[in-house]
C-alpha positions as YAML, in Angstrom:
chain: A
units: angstrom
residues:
- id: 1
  name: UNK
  ca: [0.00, 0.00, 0.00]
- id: 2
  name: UNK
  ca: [2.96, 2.42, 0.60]
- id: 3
  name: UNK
  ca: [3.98, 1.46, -2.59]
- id: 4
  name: UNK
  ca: [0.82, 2.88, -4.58]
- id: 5
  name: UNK
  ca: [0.90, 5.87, -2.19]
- id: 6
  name: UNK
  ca: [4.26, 6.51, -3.35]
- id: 7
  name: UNK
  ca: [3.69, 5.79, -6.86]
- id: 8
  name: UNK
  ca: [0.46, 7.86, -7.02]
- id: 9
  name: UNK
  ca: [1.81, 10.48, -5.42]
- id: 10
  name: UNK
  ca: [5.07, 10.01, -8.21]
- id: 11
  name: UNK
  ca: [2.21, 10.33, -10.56]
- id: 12
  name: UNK
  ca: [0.34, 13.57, -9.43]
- id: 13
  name: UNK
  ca: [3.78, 15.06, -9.45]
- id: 14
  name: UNK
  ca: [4.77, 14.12, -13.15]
- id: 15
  name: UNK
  ca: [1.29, 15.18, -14.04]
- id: 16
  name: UNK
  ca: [1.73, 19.04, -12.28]
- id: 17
  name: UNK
  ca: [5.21, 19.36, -14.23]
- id: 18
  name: UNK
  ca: [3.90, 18.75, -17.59]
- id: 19
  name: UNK
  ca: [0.72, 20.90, -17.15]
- id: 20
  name: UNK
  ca: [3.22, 23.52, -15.89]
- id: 21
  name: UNK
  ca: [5.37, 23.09, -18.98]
- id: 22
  name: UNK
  ca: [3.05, 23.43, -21.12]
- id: 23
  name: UNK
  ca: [1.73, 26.11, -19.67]
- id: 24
  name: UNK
  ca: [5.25, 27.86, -19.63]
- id: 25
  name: UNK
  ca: [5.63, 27.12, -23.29]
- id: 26
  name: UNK
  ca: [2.75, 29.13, -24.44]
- id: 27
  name: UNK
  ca: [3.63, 31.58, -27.31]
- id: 28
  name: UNK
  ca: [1.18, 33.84, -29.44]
- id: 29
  name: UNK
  ca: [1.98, 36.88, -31.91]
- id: 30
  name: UNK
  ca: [0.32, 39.97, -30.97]
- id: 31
  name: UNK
  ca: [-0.95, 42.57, -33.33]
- id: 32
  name: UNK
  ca: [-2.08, 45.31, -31.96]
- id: 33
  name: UNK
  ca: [-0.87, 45.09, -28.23]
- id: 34
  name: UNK
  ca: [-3.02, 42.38, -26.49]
- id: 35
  name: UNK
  ca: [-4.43, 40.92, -29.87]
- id: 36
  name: UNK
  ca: [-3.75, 37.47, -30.93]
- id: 37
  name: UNK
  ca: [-2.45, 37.48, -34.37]
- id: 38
  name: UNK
  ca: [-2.72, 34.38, -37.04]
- id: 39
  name: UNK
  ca: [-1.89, 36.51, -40.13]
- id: 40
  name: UNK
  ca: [1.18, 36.16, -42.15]
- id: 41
  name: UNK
  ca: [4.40, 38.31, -41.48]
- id: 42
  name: UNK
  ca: [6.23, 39.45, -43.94]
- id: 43
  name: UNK
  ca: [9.24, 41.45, -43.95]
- id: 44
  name: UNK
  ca: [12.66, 42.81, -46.06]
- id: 45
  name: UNK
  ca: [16.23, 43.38, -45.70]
- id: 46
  name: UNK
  ca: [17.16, 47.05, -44.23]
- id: 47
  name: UNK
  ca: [20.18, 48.91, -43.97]
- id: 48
  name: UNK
  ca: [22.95, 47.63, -46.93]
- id: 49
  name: UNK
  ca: [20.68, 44.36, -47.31]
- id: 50
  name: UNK
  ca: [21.46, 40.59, -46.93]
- id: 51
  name: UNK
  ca: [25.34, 40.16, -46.56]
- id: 52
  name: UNK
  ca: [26.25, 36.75, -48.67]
- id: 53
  name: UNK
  ca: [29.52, 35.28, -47.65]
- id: 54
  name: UNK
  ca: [31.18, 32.67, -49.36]
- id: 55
  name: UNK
  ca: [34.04, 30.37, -47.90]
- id: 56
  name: UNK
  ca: [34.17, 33.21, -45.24]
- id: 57
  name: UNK
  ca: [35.01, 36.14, -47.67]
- id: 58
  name: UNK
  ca: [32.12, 38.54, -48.66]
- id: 59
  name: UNK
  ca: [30.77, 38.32, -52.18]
- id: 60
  name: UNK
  ca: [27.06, 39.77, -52.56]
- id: 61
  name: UNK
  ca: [25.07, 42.19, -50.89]
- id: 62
  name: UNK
  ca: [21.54, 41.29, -52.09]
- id: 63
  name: UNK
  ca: [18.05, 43.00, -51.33]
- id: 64
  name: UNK
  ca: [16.07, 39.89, -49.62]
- id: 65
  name: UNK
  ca: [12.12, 39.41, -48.46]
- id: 66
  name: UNK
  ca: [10.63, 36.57, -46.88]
- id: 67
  name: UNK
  ca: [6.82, 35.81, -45.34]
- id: 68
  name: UNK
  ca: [6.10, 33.35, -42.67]
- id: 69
  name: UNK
  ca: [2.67, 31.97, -41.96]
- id: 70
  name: UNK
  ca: [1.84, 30.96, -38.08]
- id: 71
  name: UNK
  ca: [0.17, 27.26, -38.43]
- id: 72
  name: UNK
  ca: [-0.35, 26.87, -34.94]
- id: 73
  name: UNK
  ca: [0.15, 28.66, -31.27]
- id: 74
  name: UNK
  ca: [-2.06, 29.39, -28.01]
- id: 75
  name: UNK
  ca: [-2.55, 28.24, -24.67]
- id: 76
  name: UNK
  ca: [-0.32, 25.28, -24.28]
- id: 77
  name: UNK
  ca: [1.13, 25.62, -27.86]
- id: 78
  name: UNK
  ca: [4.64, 27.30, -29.55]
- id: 79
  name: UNK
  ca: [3.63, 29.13, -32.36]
- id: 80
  name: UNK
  ca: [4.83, 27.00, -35.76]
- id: 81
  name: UNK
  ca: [5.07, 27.83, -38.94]
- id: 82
  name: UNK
  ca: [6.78, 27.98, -42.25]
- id: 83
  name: UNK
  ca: [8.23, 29.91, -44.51]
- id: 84
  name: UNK
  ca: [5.93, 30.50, -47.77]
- id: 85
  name: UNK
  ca: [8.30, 32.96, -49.77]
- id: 86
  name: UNK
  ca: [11.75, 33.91, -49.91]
- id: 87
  name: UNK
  ca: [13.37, 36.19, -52.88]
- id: 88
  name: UNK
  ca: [16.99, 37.56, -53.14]
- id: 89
  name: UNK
  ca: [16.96, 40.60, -55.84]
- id: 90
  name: UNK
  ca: [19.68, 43.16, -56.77]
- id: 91
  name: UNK
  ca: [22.37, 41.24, -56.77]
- id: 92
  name: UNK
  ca: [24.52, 38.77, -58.95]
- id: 93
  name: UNK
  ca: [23.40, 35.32, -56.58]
- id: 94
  name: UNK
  ca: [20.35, 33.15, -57.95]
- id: 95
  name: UNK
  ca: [19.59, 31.08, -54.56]
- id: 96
  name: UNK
  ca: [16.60, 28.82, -54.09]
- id: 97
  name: UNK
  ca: [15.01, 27.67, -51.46]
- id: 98
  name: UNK
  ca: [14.66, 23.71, -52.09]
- id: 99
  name: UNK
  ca: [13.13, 22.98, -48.77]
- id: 100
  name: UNK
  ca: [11.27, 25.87, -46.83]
- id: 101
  name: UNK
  ca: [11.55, 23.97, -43.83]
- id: 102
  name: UNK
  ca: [9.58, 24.28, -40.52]
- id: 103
  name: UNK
  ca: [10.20, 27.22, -37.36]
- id: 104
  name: UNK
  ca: [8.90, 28.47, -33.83]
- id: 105
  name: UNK
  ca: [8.91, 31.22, -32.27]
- id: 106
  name: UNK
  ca: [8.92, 31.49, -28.13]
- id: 107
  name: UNK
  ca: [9.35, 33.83, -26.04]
- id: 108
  name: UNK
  ca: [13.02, 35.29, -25.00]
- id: 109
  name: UNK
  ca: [11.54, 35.73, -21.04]
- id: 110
  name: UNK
  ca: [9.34, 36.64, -19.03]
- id: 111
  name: UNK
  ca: [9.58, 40.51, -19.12]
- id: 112
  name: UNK
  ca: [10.99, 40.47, -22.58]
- id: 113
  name: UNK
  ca: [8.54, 43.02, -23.90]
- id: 114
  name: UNK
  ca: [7.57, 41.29, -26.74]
- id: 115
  name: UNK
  ca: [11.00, 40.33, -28.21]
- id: 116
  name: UNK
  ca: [11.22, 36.78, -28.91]
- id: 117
  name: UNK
  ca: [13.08, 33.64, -31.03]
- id: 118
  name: UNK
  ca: [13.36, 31.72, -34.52]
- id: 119
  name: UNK
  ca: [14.27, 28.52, -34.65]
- id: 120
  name: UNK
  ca: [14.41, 27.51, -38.25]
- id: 121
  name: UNK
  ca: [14.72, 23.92, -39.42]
- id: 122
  name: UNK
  ca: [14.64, 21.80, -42.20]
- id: 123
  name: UNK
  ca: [15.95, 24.03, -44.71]
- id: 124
  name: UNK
  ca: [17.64, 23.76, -48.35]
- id: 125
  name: UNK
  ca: [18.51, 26.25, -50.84]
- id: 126
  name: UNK
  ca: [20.63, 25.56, -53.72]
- id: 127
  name: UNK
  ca: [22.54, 28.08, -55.94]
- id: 128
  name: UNK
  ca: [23.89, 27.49, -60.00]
- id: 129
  name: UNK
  ca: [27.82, 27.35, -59.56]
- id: 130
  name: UNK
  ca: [29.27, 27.42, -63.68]
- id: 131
  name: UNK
  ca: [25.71, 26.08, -64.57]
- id: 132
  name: UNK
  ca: [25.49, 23.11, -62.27]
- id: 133
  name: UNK
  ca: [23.43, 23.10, -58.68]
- id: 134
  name: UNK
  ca: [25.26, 23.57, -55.65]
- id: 135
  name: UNK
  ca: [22.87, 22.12, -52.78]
- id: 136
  name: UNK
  ca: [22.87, 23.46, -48.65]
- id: 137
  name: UNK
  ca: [21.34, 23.11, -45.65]
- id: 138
  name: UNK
  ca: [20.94, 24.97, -42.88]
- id: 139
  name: UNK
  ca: [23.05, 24.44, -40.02]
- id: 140
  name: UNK
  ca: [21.54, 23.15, -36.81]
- id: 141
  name: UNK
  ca: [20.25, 25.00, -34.70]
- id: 142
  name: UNK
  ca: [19.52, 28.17, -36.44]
- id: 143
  name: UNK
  ca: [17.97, 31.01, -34.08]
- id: 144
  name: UNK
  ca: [17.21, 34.48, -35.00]
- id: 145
  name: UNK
  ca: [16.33, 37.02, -32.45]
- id: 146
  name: UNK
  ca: [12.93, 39.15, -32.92]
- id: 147
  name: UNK
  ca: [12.90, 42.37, -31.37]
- id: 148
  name: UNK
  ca: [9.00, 43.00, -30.81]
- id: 149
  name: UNK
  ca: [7.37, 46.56, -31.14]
- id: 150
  name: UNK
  ca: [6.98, 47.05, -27.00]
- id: 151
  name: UNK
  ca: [11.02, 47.06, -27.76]
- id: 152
  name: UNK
  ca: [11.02, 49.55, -30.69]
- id: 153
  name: UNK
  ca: [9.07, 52.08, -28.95]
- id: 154
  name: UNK
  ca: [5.81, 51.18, -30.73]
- id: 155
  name: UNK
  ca: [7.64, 51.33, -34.28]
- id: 156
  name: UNK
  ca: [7.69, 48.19, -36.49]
- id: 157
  name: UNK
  ca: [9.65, 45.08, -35.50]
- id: 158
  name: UNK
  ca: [13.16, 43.89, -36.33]
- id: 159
  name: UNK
  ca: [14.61, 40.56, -36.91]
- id: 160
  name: UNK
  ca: [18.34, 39.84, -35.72]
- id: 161
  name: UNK
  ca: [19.41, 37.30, -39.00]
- id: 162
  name: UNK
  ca: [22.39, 35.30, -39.61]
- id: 163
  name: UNK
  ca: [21.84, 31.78, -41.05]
- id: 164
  name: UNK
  ca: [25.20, 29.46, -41.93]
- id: 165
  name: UNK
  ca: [24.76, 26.86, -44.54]
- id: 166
  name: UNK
  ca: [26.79, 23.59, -45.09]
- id: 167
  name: UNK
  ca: [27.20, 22.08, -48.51]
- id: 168
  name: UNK
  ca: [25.19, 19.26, -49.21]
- id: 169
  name: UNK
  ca: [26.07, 18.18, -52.94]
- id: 170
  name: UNK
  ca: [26.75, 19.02, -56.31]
- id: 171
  name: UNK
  ca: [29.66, 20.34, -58.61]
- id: 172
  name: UNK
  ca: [33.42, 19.91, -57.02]
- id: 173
  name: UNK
  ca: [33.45, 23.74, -57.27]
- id: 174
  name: UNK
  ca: [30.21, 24.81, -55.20]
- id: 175
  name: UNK
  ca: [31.93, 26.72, -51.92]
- id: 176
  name: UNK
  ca: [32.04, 24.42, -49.04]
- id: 177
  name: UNK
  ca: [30.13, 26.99, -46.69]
- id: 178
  name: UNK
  ca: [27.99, 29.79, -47.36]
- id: 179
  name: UNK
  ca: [26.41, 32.86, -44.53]
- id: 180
  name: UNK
  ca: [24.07, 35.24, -44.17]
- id: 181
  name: UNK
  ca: [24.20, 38.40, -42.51]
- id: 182
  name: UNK
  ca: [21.22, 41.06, -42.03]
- id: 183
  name: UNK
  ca: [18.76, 42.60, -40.38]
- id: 184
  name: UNK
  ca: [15.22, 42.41, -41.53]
- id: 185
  name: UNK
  ca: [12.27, 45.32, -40.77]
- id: 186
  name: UNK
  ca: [8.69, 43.48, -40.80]
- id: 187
  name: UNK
  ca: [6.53, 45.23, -43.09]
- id: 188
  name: UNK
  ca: [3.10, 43.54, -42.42]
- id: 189
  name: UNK
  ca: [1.75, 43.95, -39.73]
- id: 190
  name: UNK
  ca: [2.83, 47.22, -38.53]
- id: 191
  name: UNK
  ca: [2.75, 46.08, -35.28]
- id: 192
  name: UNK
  ca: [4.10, 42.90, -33.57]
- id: 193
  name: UNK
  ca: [4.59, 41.45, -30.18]
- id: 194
  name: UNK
  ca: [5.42, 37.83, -29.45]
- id: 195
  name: UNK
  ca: [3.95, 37.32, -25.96]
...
């Protein structure tokens, strides 16, 4: 009988944690202050755009865009999504993404006012190398840091970007490694919070 006191008791413990968990991982996008938002986000490249380094050395600096689409979030949820469009212009690189992978976003801490982070996974882009594919993935684990509006005074949020990519296959001349470098300005919605 002490036994099944002990074990139940084992049991009701367990059971507290992951309600508590869960309830610690909850993560929604907010847009305006306070409201949930499901929309898409979409944002672009400020500043001198998306820095493109190659085996380490610089060789673009491209004008990027991308828009992510939150799948799921709420009470006892991250939020998840993917990407749904990426496009490098203004520069001499022609990259692709293969694989548009899968993210979340959470929370950086309690009293983070709104900021939050990235995780990207799953990804593949390849780029033409003298007319033959080079193929990359993202290196594991990929986080980006979003600072949310409550940071920016009310103005529109930044993204914090730098994503390192790891040859995969193709032509004995693709570059073995490949970076990127920028900071992105979302553009839709105006506003937004991850809370």
């Amino acid at each position: 009988m002490k036994n099944l006191k002990t074990f139940g008791f084992a049991i009701a413990v367990a059971t507290a944690l992951m309600v508590f968990a869960a309830s610690a991982s909850a993560t929604t996008l907010t847009s305006p202050a306070g409201t949930t938002y499901t929309g898409a986000v979409k944002a672009e490249s400020i500043l001198e755009g998306l820095y493109v380094y190659i085996n380490g050395k610089i060789e673009q600096t491209c004008d990027a865009e991308f828009e992510w689409k939150a799948e799921s979030h709420g009470a006892a949820a991250t939020v998840n999504g993917a990407v749904t469009a990426f496009s490098l212009s203004e520069c001499g690189l022609k990259i692709t993404l293969l694989k548009p992978g899968s993210s979340e976003v959470h929370t950086l801490s309690e009293g983070s006012a709104g900021a939050g982070s990235l995780t990207w996974n799953g990804v593949e882009a390849t780029m033409p190398i003298l007319g033959l594919d080079c193929v990359y993935e993202l290196e594991k684990p990929y986080v980006a840091i979003i600072k949310g509006s409550k940071n920016a005074g009310g103005k529109t949020s930044l993204v914090d970007f730098e994503a390192h990519w790891r040859y995969l296959k193709g032509s004995p001349f693709c570059p073995k490694t490949m970076e990127w470098k920028s900071y992105f300005q979302v553009t839709s919605p105006d506003y937004l919070d991850v809370d």
